[in-house]
Coordinates of C-alpha atoms in Angstrom, one line a residue:
M1 CA -25.7 64.8 -20.4
K2 CA -23.1 62.2 -20.7
Q3 CA -24.2 58.5 -20.7
S4 CA -22.0 57.8 -17.7
E5 CA -23.8 60.3 -15.6
K6 CA -27.1 58.3 -15.9
V7 CA -25.5 55.2 -14.3
I8 CA -26.6 54.6 -10.6
F9 CA -24.3 52.6 -8.3
K10 CA -25.1 51.1 -5.0
P11 CA -23.5 52.9 -2.0
Y12 CA -20.0 51.7 -1.3
D13 CA -18.1 52.5 1.9
P14 CA -15.7 49.9 3.3
N15 CA -15.4 51.9 6.5
Q16 CA -19.2 52.0 7.1
A17 CA -19.9 51.2 10.8
T18 CA -22.8 48.9 11.7
F19 CA -25.1 49.4 14.7
L20 CA -24.6 45.8 15.8
P21 CA -21.7 43.5 14.5
P22 CA -23.0 40.7 12.3
S23 CA -23.0 37.2 13.6
L24 CA -21.0 34.6 11.6
D25 CA -24.0 32.3 11.9
E26 CA -26.1 34.8 10.0
L27 CA -23.6 34.8 7.1
I28 CA -23.7 31.1 6.5
P29 CA -26.7 29.6 4.6
E30 CA -28.7 27.0 6.4
D31 CA -28.0 24.3 3.8
H32 CA -24.2 25.1 3.5
Q33 CA -21.8 22.2 3.6
V34 CA -20.0 23.4 6.7
R35 CA -23.2 23.0 8.8
F36 CA -23.5 19.4 7.5
I37 CA -19.9 18.6 8.5
N38 CA -20.5 20.3 11.9
A39 CA -23.6 18.1 12.5
I40 CA -21.8 14.9 11.5
I41 CA -18.8 15.5 13.8
D42 CA -21.1 16.5 16.7
R43 CA -22.8 13.1 16.2
I44 CA -19.5 11.1 16.3
N45 CA -18.3 9.5 19.6
I46 CA -14.8 10.8 20.4
D47 CA -14.2 9.0 23.7
E48 CA -11.1 7.3 22.2
I49 CA -9.5 10.6 21.4
L50 CA -10.4 12.1 24.8
G51 CA -8.8 9.1 26.4
S52 CA -5.5 10.0 24.7
Y53 CA -5.2 13.2 26.8
K54 CA -3.2 12.9 30.0
G55 CA -4.6 16.0 31.7
G56 CA -2.8 18.6 33.8
G57 CA -0.7 21.5 32.5
T58 CA -2.1 24.2 30.3
S59 CA -5.6 24.0 28.7
S60 CA -5.9 22.3 25.3
Y61 CA -8.1 23.0 22.4
H62 CA -11.2 20.7 22.4
P63 CA -10.6 17.7 20.2
R64 CA -14.0 18.1 18.6
L65 CA -13.0 21.6 17.5
M66 CA -9.7 20.2 16.1
L67 CA -11.6 17.5 14.3
K68 CA -13.9 19.9 12.6
I69 CA -11.1 22.1 11.4
L70 CA -9.1 19.1 10.0
I71 CA -12.0 17.2 8.4
Y72 CA -13.7 20.2 6.9
G73 CA -10.2 21.3 5.6
Y74 CA -9.8 17.9 3.9
V75 CA -13.4 18.2 2.5
Q76 CA -12.4 21.6 1.0
R77 CA -9.1 20.0 -0.2
I78 CA -6.9 22.0 2.2
Y79 CA -4.3 19.6 3.5
S80 CA -1.5 21.9 4.8
C81 CA -1.6 22.7 8.5
R82 CA -0.4 26.2 7.8
E83 CA -3.2 26.8 5.4
L84 CA -5.7 25.3 7.9
A85 CA -4.4 27.7 10.6
K86 CA -4.7 30.6 8.2
A87 CA -8.2 29.6 7.3
S88 CA -9.2 29.4 11.0
R89 CA -8.2 33.1 11.3
E90 CA -9.6 34.4 8.0
H91 CA -12.2 32.1 6.6
I92 CA -15.7 32.7 8.0
H93 CA -16.7 29.0 7.7
F94 CA -13.6 27.8 9.7
M95 CA -14.1 30.7 12.1
W96 CA -17.7 29.6 12.7
L97 CA -16.6 26.0 13.2
S98 CA -13.9 26.9 15.7
G99 CA -16.0 29.4 17.6
G100 CA -13.5 32.1 16.9
Q101 CA -10.6 30.1 18.3
A102 CA -7.5 29.9 16.1
P103 CA -5.0 27.1 16.8
D104 CA -1.7 27.5 15.1
F105 CA -0.3 25.1 12.6
R106 CA 1.9 23.3 15.1
T107 CA -1.1 22.5 17.2
I108 CA -3.1 21.2 14.3
N109 CA -0.2 19.1 13.0
L110 CA 0.4 17.7 16.5
F111 CA -3.2 16.7 16.9
R112 CA -3.3 15.1 13.5
K113 CA -0.1 13.2 14.1
S114 CA -0.5 12.1 17.7
R115 CA -4.3 11.9 18.3
L116 CA -5.6 10.7 14.9
R117 CA -3.0 8.2 13.9
T118 CA -4.6 5.4 16.0
T119 CA -8.2 6.7 16.2
L120 CA -9.0 7.6 12.6
K121 CA -10.2 4.0 11.8
D122 CA -12.8 4.3 14.5
L123 CA -14.0 7.6 13.1
F124 CA -14.2 6.2 9.6
T125 CA -16.2 3.2 10.9
Q126 CA -18.7 5.6 12.6
V127 CA -19.2 7.5 9.4
M128 CA -19.7 4.1 7.7
Q129 CA -22.4 3.3 10.2
I130 CA -24.2 6.5 9.2
L131 CA -24.1 5.4 5.6
I132 CA -25.5 2.0 6.6
D133 CA -28.3 3.6 8.6
K134 CA -29.2 5.8 5.6
Q135 CA -29.2 2.6 3.5
L136 CA -26.6 4.0 1.2
V137 CA -24.3 1.0 1.6
D138 CA -24.9 -2.5 2.9
L139 CA -21.5 -4.2 2.3
K140 CA -23.2 -6.8 0.2
H141 CA -21.3 -6.0 -3.0
Y142 CA -17.7 -5.0 -2.4
F143 CA -15.9 -3.6 -5.5
V144 CA -12.2 -3.7 -5.0
D145 CA -9.2 -2.4 -6.9
G146 CA -5.7 -1.1 -6.2
T147 CA -3.5 1.7 -7.5
I148 CA 0.1 2.8 -7.1
V149 CA 0.7 6.2 -5.5
E150 CA 4.1 7.8 -5.3
A151 CA 5.7 8.2 -1.9
N152 CA 7.3 11.4 -0.6
A153 CA 10.8 10.2 -1.3
R154 CA 13.7 11.0 -3.5
K155 CA 13.8 9.2 -6.9
H156 CA 17.4 8.1 -6.5
S157 CA 17.3 6.8 -3.0
A158 CA 16.8 3.1 -3.6
V159 CA 18.3 0.3 -1.6
W160 CA 17.9 -3.0 -3.5
A161 CA 17.8 -6.4 -1.8
K162 CA 20.0 -8.0 -4.5
N163 CA 22.7 -5.4 -4.0
V164 CA 22.5 -5.8 -0.2
G165 CA 22.9 -9.5 -0.5
R166 CA 25.8 -9.2 -2.9
Y167 CA 27.7 -6.6 -0.9
E168 CA 27.2 -8.5 2.4
A169 CA 28.5 -11.7 0.8
S170 CA 31.6 -9.8 -0.4
L171 CA 32.1 -8.2 3.0
R172 CA 31.9 -11.6 4.7
E173 CA 34.7 -12.9 2.4
Q174 CA 36.8 -9.9 3.3
I175 CA 36.2 -10.5 7.0
K176 CA 37.1 -14.1 6.6
E177 CA 40.4 -13.2 5.0
L178 CA 41.3 -10.8 7.8
F179 CA 40.7 -13.5 10.4
E180 CA 42.9 -15.9 8.4
Q181 CA 45.7 -13.2 8.6
I182 CA 45.2 -12.9 12.3
Q183 CA 45.2 -16.6 12.8
A184 CA 48.4 -17.0 10.7
A185 CA 50.2 -14.3 12.6
G186 CA 49.1 -15.9 15.9
D187 CA 50.2 -19.4 14.8
A188 CA 53.6 -18.1 13.8
E189 CA 54.5 -17.6 17.4
D190 CA 52.3 -20.3 18.9
Q191 CA 49.6 -17.8 20.2
D192 CA 45.9 -18.0 19.4
Y193 CA 44.7 -14.5 18.6
G194 CA 42.0 -15.6 16.2
D195 CA 38.9 -17.7 16.7
R196 CA 38.6 -20.8 14.5
D197 CA 35.1 -21.6 15.7
F198 CA 34.0 -18.1 14.6
L199 CA 34.6 -19.0 11.0
E200 CA 33.0 -22.4 11.2
T201 CA 29.4 -21.5 11.8
G202 CA 28.5 -22.2 8.2
E203 CA 25.9 -20.7 5.9
D204 CA 22.9 -22.2 7.8
S205 CA 23.8 -20.1 10.9
P206 CA 25.8 -17.1 9.6
W207 CA 27.6 -15.0 12.2
S208 CA 26.1 -11.6 13.0
S209 CA 27.7 -8.3 13.7
D210 CA 27.4 -9.0 17.5
D211 CA 29.4 -12.2 16.9
L212 CA 32.1 -10.3 15.0
K213 CA 32.2 -7.6 17.8
E214 CA 32.7 -10.4 20.4
A215 CA 35.5 -12.0 18.4
V216 CA 37.3 -8.7 17.9
D217 CA 37.1 -8.0 21.7
R218 CA 38.5 -11.5 22.5
I219 CA 41.5 -10.8 20.1
N220 CA 42.2 -7.5 21.8
D221 CA 42.0 -9.2 25.3
N222 CA 44.4 -11.9 24.2
M223 CA 46.8 -9.3 22.8
E224 CA 46.8 -7.5 26.2
R225 CA 47.3 -10.7 28.2
Q226 CA 49.9 -12.3 25.8
P227 CA 52.1 -9.5 24.4
S228 CA 53.6 -10.5 21.0
K229 CA 57.3 -11.1 20.9
K230 CA 57.5 -10.4 17.2
A231 CA 56.9 -6.8 16.1
G232 CA 55.8 -8.0 12.6
A233 CA 53.1 -10.3 13.9
K234 CA 51.8 -7.7 16.3
A235 CA 51.6 -5.1 13.5
T236 CA 49.8 -7.5 11.3
I237 CA 47.2 -8.3 14.0
K238 CA 46.7 -4.7 14.9
K239 CA 46.2 -3.7 11.3
A240 CA 43.6 -6.5 10.7
V241 CA 41.8 -5.7 13.9
G242 CA 41.7 -2.0 13.1
K243 CA 40.1 -2.8 9.7
L244 CA 37.5 -5.1 11.3
S245 CA 36.5 -2.6 14.0
R246 CA 36.6 0.6 12.0
D247 CA 35.3 -0.5 8.6
K248 CA 34.0 -4.1 8.4
L249 CA 31.9 -4.1 11.6
P250 CA 29.9 -0.8 10.8
R251 CA 29.3 -2.0 7.2
L252 CA 28.0 -5.4 8.4
R253 CA 25.7 -3.7 10.9
R254 CA 24.4 -1.4 8.1
Y255 CA 23.7 -4.4 5.8
E256 CA 21.9 -6.2 8.7
Q257 CA 19.8 -3.1 9.4
Q258 CA 18.9 -2.8 5.7
K259 CA 17.9 -6.5 5.5
K260 CA 15.7 -5.9 8.5
V261 CA 14.0 -2.9 6.9
L262 CA 13.5 -4.8 3.6
A263 CA 11.7 -7.6 5.4
G264 CA 11.3 -9.7 2.3
R265 CA 10.7 -6.7 -0.1
N266 CA 12.9 -6.2 -3.2
S267 CA 13.7 -2.6 -2.3
F268 CA 13.1 0.5 0.0
S269 CA 13.8 4.2 -0.1
K270 CA 16.4 5.8 2.1
T271 CA 14.2 8.9 2.6
D272 CA 11.0 6.8 3.3
P273 CA 12.1 3.3 4.4
D274 CA 8.5 2.0 4.4
A275 CA 8.1 2.8 0.6
T276 CA 8.9 0.2 -2.0
F277 CA 10.1 0.9 -5.5
M278 CA 7.3 0.0 -8.0
K279 CA 6.2 0.7 -11.5
G280 CA 3.5 3.4 -11.4
K281 CA 0.3 2.8 -13.3
D282 CA 0.6 6.1 -15.1
Q283 CA 3.9 5.2 -16.6
P284 CA 4.3 3.9 -20.2
I285 CA 4.0 0.2 -20.5
F286 CA 7.6 -0.4 -21.6
S287 CA 9.2 2.0 -19.2
K288 CA 11.6 0.5 -16.8
Q289 CA 11.7 3.4 -14.4
L290 CA 10.5 2.6 -10.9
I291 CA 9.3 5.0 -8.2
A292 CA 9.1 4.8 -4.5
A293 CA 5.5 4.2 -3.8
Y294 CA 2.7 2.5 -1.9
N295 CA 0.0 0.2 -3.2
I296 CA -3.5 1.5 -2.1
Q297 CA -6.3 -1.0 -2.0
L298 CA -9.9 0.4 -2.0
G299 CA -13.2 -1.2 -1.6
T300 CA -16.3 0.8 -2.7
Q301 CA -20.0 0.5 -2.9
N302 CA -22.3 3.1 -4.4
Q303 CA -19.1 5.1 -5.0
F304 CA -18.5 5.4 -1.2
I305 CA -15.2 4.1 0.1
V306 CA -16.1 1.3 2.5
G307 CA -12.6 0.0 3.0
Y308 CA -9.0 1.1 2.5
S309 CA -5.6 -0.3 3.2
L310 CA -1.9 0.5 2.5
H311 CA 0.5 -2.1 1.2
Q312 CA 4.2 -2.3 0.4
K313 CA 3.9 -5.0 -2.4
P314 CA 3.2 -3.8 -6.0
S315 CA 1.0 -6.7 -7.0
D316 CA -2.7 -6.6 -6.2
K317 CA -3.1 -10.4 -6.1
T318 CA -0.7 -10.6 -3.1
N319 CA -2.5 -7.9 -1.1
L320 CA -6.2 -9.0 -1.4
C321 CA -6.3 -11.3 1.6
E322 CA -4.4 -8.8 3.8
H323 CA -6.7 -6.0 2.7
L324 CA -9.9 -8.0 3.6
N325 CA -8.4 -9.1 6.9
Q326 CA -8.2 -5.4 7.9
L327 CA -12.0 -5.0 7.5
I328 CA -14.2 -5.1 10.6
N329 CA -16.8 -7.2 8.7
L330 CA -16.1 -9.3 5.7
P331 CA -18.4 -8.5 2.7
S332 CA -20.7 -11.2 1.3
T333 CA -19.7 -10.6 -2.3
I334 CA -16.5 -9.3 -3.8
I335 CA -15.9 -8.0 -7.4
G336 CA -12.5 -7.3 -8.8
D337 CA -10.5 -7.3 -12.0
A338 CA -8.1 -9.9 -13.4
G339 CA -5.2 -8.7 -11.1
Y340 CA -6.8 -10.7 -8.2
G341 CA -7.5 -13.9 -10.1
T342 CA -5.2 -16.5 -8.5
A343 CA -5.9 -19.9 -7.2
D344 CA -4.9 -18.9 -3.6
N345 CA -7.3 -15.9 -3.6
Y346 CA -10.2 -18.0 -4.9
Q347 CA -9.5 -20.7 -2.3
W348 CA -9.2 -18.1 0.5
L349 CA -12.5 -16.4 -0.4
K350 CA -14.3 -19.8 -0.6
A351 CA -12.9 -20.8 2.8
H352 CA -14.4 -17.5 4.2
E353 CA -17.7 -18.0 2.5
I354 CA -17.3 -14.9 0.3
E355 CA -18.9 -15.0 -3.2
A356 CA -16.1 -14.2 -5.6
Y357 CA -16.6 -12.5 -9.0
L358 CA -12.9 -12.0 -9.9
K359 CA -11.6 -12.3 -13.4
Y360 CA -8.4 -14.2 -14.1
P361 CA -5.5 -13.0 -16.2
G362 CA -6.4 -13.3 -19.9
Y363 CA -10.2 -13.6 -19.2
D364 CA -11.0 -10.8 -21.8
R365 CA -8.7 -12.1 -24.5
K366 CA -9.9 -13.9 -27.5
P367 CA -9.4 -17.7 -27.0
D368 CA -6.4 -19.1 -28.7
A369 CA -7.0 -22.4 -30.5
Y370 CA -3.6 -23.7 -29.4
S371 CA -3.9 -22.6 -25.7
P372 CA -4.1 -25.5 -23.2
R373 CA -7.7 -24.6 -22.2
Q374 CA -8.9 -25.2 -25.8
M375 CA -7.3 -28.6 -26.1
P376 CA -9.4 -31.7 -25.1
Y377 CA -8.0 -33.5 -22.1
D378 CA -8.0 -37.3 -21.7
P379 CA -7.9 -38.2 -17.9
S380 CA -7.3 -41.9 -18.6
E381 CA -4.0 -41.2 -20.4
D382 CA -3.3 -37.9 -18.6
S383 CA -2.8 -36.2 -22.0
Y384 CA -4.0 -33.3 -24.1
E385 CA -4.8 -33.4 -27.8
C386 CA -3.8 -30.4 -30.0
P387 CA -6.1 -29.2 -32.9
Q388 CA -3.9 -31.3 -35.3
G389 CA -4.8 -34.5 -33.4
R390 CA -1.3 -35.0 -31.8
K391 CA -1.0 -36.0 -28.2
L392 CA 0.8 -34.0 -25.5
R393 CA 1.7 -36.5 -22.8
Y394 CA 2.6 -36.0 -19.2
Q395 CA 6.4 -35.5 -18.6
G396 CA 6.5 -34.8 -14.9
E397 CA 6.2 -32.0 -12.4
I398 CA 8.2 -28.7 -12.4
R399 CA 8.2 -25.9 -9.8
R400 CA 8.0 -22.2 -10.5
N401 CA 8.1 -19.2 -8.2
Y402 CA 5.4 -16.6 -9.0
G403 CA 5.7 -14.8 -5.6
Q404 CA 5.4 -18.2 -4.0
P405 CA 6.4 -21.7 -5.2
I406 CA 3.9 -23.4 -7.4
A407 CA 3.9 -27.0 -8.7
L408 CA 3.1 -27.3 -12.4
K409 CA 2.4 -30.4 -14.6
A410 CA 4.5 -30.5 -17.8
Y411 CA 3.2 -32.0 -21.0
E412 CA 5.1 -32.4 -24.3
C413 CA 3.8 -33.2 -27.8
E414 CA 4.8 -36.6 -29.1
S415 CA 6.1 -35.0 -32.4
C416 CA 5.8 -31.6 -34.0
H417 CA 7.7 -32.7 -37.1
G418 CA 5.9 -31.8 -40.3
C419 CA 3.0 -30.0 -38.5
P420 CA 1.5 -27.4 -41.0
V421 CA 0.6 -24.9 -38.2
R422 CA 3.8 -25.2 -36.2
E423 CA 4.6 -21.5 -36.4
Q424 CA 1.1 -20.5 -35.2
C425 CA 1.3 -23.0 -32.3
H426 CA 4.8 -22.3 -30.9
K427 CA 8.2 -21.0 -31.9
S428 CA 10.5 -23.2 -29.8
V429 CA 13.0 -25.5 -31.4
G430 CA 11.7 -28.8 -30.0
N431 CA 8.3 -30.1 -29.5
R432 CA 5.4 -28.0 -28.0
R433 CA 5.5 -28.1 -24.2
I434 CA 2.7 -26.8 -21.9
H435 CA 2.7 -26.2 -18.2
I436 CA -0.6 -26.8 -16.3
N437 CA -1.7 -25.6 -12.9
P438 CA -4.6 -28.1 -12.3
S439 CA -6.0 -26.1 -9.4
L440 CA -6.0 -22.8 -11.4
M441 CA -7.5 -24.5 -14.5
A442 CA -10.4 -25.7 -12.4
W443 CA -10.9 -22.3 -10.8
K444 CA -10.9 -20.7 -14.3
D445 CA -13.8 -23.0 -15.4
W446 CA -15.6 -22.1 -12.2
V447 CA -15.1 -18.3 -12.9
D448 CA -16.3 -18.6 -16.5
H449 CA -19.5 -20.3 -15.4
R450 CA -20.1 -17.7 -12.6
L451 CA -19.4 -14.6 -14.7
S452 CA -21.5 -15.9 -17.6
K453 CA -24.7 -15.6 -15.5
P454 CA -26.8 -12.4 -15.5
L455 CA -25.7 -11.4 -12.0
G456 CA -22.0 -11.9 -12.9
Q457 CA -22.4 -9.9 -16.1
W458 CA -24.1 -7.1 -14.3
L459 CA -21.4 -7.0 -11.6
K460 CA -18.7 -7.0 -14.3
R461 CA -20.3 -3.9 -15.8
R462 CA -20.7 -2.2 -12.5
R463 CA -17.1 -2.7 -11.3
S464 CA -15.4 -0.1 -13.5
P465 CA -17.7 2.9 -12.8
E466 CA -17.9 1.9 -9.1
V467 CA -14.2 1.9 -8.1
E468 CA -12.4 3.5 -11.0
S469 CA -14.5 6.7 -10.6
V470 CA -13.5 6.9 -7.0
F471 CA -9.8 6.7 -7.9
G472 CA -10.4 9.4 -10.5
Q473 CA -11.9 11.6 -7.8
L474 CA -9.0 11.0 -5.4
K475 CA -6.3 11.5 -8.0
C476 CA -7.6 14.3 -10.2
N477 CA -9.8 16.3 -7.8
D478 CA -8.1 15.6 -4.5
G479 CA -4.5 15.6 -5.9
L480 CA -3.6 12.1 -4.7
R481 CA -0.7 11.7 -7.1
R482 CA 2.0 11.8 -4.4
F483 CA 1.7 11.5 -0.7
A484 CA 2.8 14.4 1.4
M485 CA 3.7 12.4 4.6
R486 CA 6.4 9.8 5.2
G487 CA 6.3 6.5 6.9
K488 CA 3.6 3.9 6.6
S489 CA 1.5 4.9 9.6
M490 CA 1.5 8.6 8.6
V491 CA 0.7 7.8 4.9
E492 CA -2.1 5.5 6.1
L493 CA -3.4 8.5 8.2
E494 CA -3.2 10.8 5.1
M495 CA -5.1 8.2 3.0
G496 CA -7.7 7.7 5.7
L497 CA -8.4 11.4 6.0
K498 CA -8.9 11.7 2.2
A499 CA -11.2 8.6 2.2
L500 CA -13.2 10.1 5.0
A501 CA -13.5 13.5 3.3
H502 CA -14.5 11.8 0.0
N503 CA -17.4 10.0 1.8
L504 CA -18.6 13.1 3.5
R505 CA -18.5 15.1 0.3
R506 CA -20.6 12.4 -1.4
L507 CA -22.9 12.0 1.6
Y508 CA -23.6 15.8 1.4
A509 CA -24.2 15.5 -2.3
V510 CA -26.8 12.8 -1.7
K511 CA -28.3 14.8 1.1
A512 CA -28.6 17.8 -1.1
G513 CA -31.0 15.9 -3.4
E514 CA -33.3 14.8 -0.6
S515 CA -35.6 16.7 1.7
Q516 CA -34.0 18.4 4.7
A517 CA -36.4 16.7 7.1
T518 CA -34.8 13.2 6.5
W519 CA -31.4 14.5 7.3
E520 CA -31.8 16.2 10.6
M521 CA -28.9 15.1 12.8
E522 CA -28.9 14.5 16.6
T523 CA -26.3 16.7 18.0
G524 CA -26.8 16.1 21.7

């Protein structure tokens, strides 16, 4: 007997009929993640979403059903509406969630875009309340950090503020020359076809495209009321007016629109005007390539996301106050890296009675013997003393712009001639000069004292595993390397759904380690 004839296989017949069709509920284990998500969403109040329906017409899929499909899809890292629609037809967990109903991808996308854009923050807050009730977060310690995430935009679609300003200035000069030609042609036959006042508004109140359109219309009206006797003058005026209306006016309107979109930013993308060109954090240090992106600010506690916001400025320090202002309740303590350490941020946090544990730039570097903070200060003479015993005396105040104007105090050494350590101290031709921000110097001393205490040292150690691990989860596991949606409101929705899915996944993981009795949900 052959060895293969001794093998016994289980009966296999894919066409085998069953006496009763199996229930989907029987196929899903009691402790499966889909049941947990179902119970959470049943507990959430969706009155705000219900209020967005006008009523009338054909029947709609229930918003709670749509929420379950979307949120469970994001928990399972399925973000495409087509994939979600397919799963609701083929995947037993989605079929169980939807009760056998299968909305198509357009319906899912429309619900996400029109119903959740303004209501997702409320859903996120309700899940946050569940975390607070379970004593998983208390908003006492708020670990904050930011990261740059690429936008869904073409790489070579940048509009730069400097270029817009330069092109607009050149265009205005061309327009001015055309009006001078019109004026000269009109004066040649004692007729006023131009508008002298139009060119005399000055730089403080520059004329707009509407002003230009009005001036061109006045010239055309004057030409109709006062026909030119000279064919050459008429041809000159018509040619100039044609250039103004067909070329210069549309270009001026385009530059005005671009300046409006920029709104103080240095750039934007043509394919996603809300995105700003920034340097990605994954790029090499010395790389000059910029990408269209958004700055994501996250606040975490116990590796749950307790706050998120979307920003169009690349620097973390300029986004901190805006990020905290978007929170419903301000935290009592905030912990961040050196990217947030500015005098303005320290002052804002103190004014709002928030305990700040924020490093300042250079906090972790080894102290330099010739740095201003290592030099003794004499308030009676308003001078510093270098390690070689030479005085650096006050020279006056200078202003610098680091995102906003800052007044600095300038000090200069009385003489660096013959100093044996000159090359270690500085490499400038003249005497050593230092620039001091007195307010920031005082805050640095305050930060050093606070972070040297046991609580400060413990929070410093906790910051990196708290918030960096969350960014690692979002980027590596959830694929948050590049946004799929366009426009700030839609990108914020995408970010919110991923933050909500992250919290639910972690909440389920915590629940899996505890007894089932402590996690029974009220679904009424």
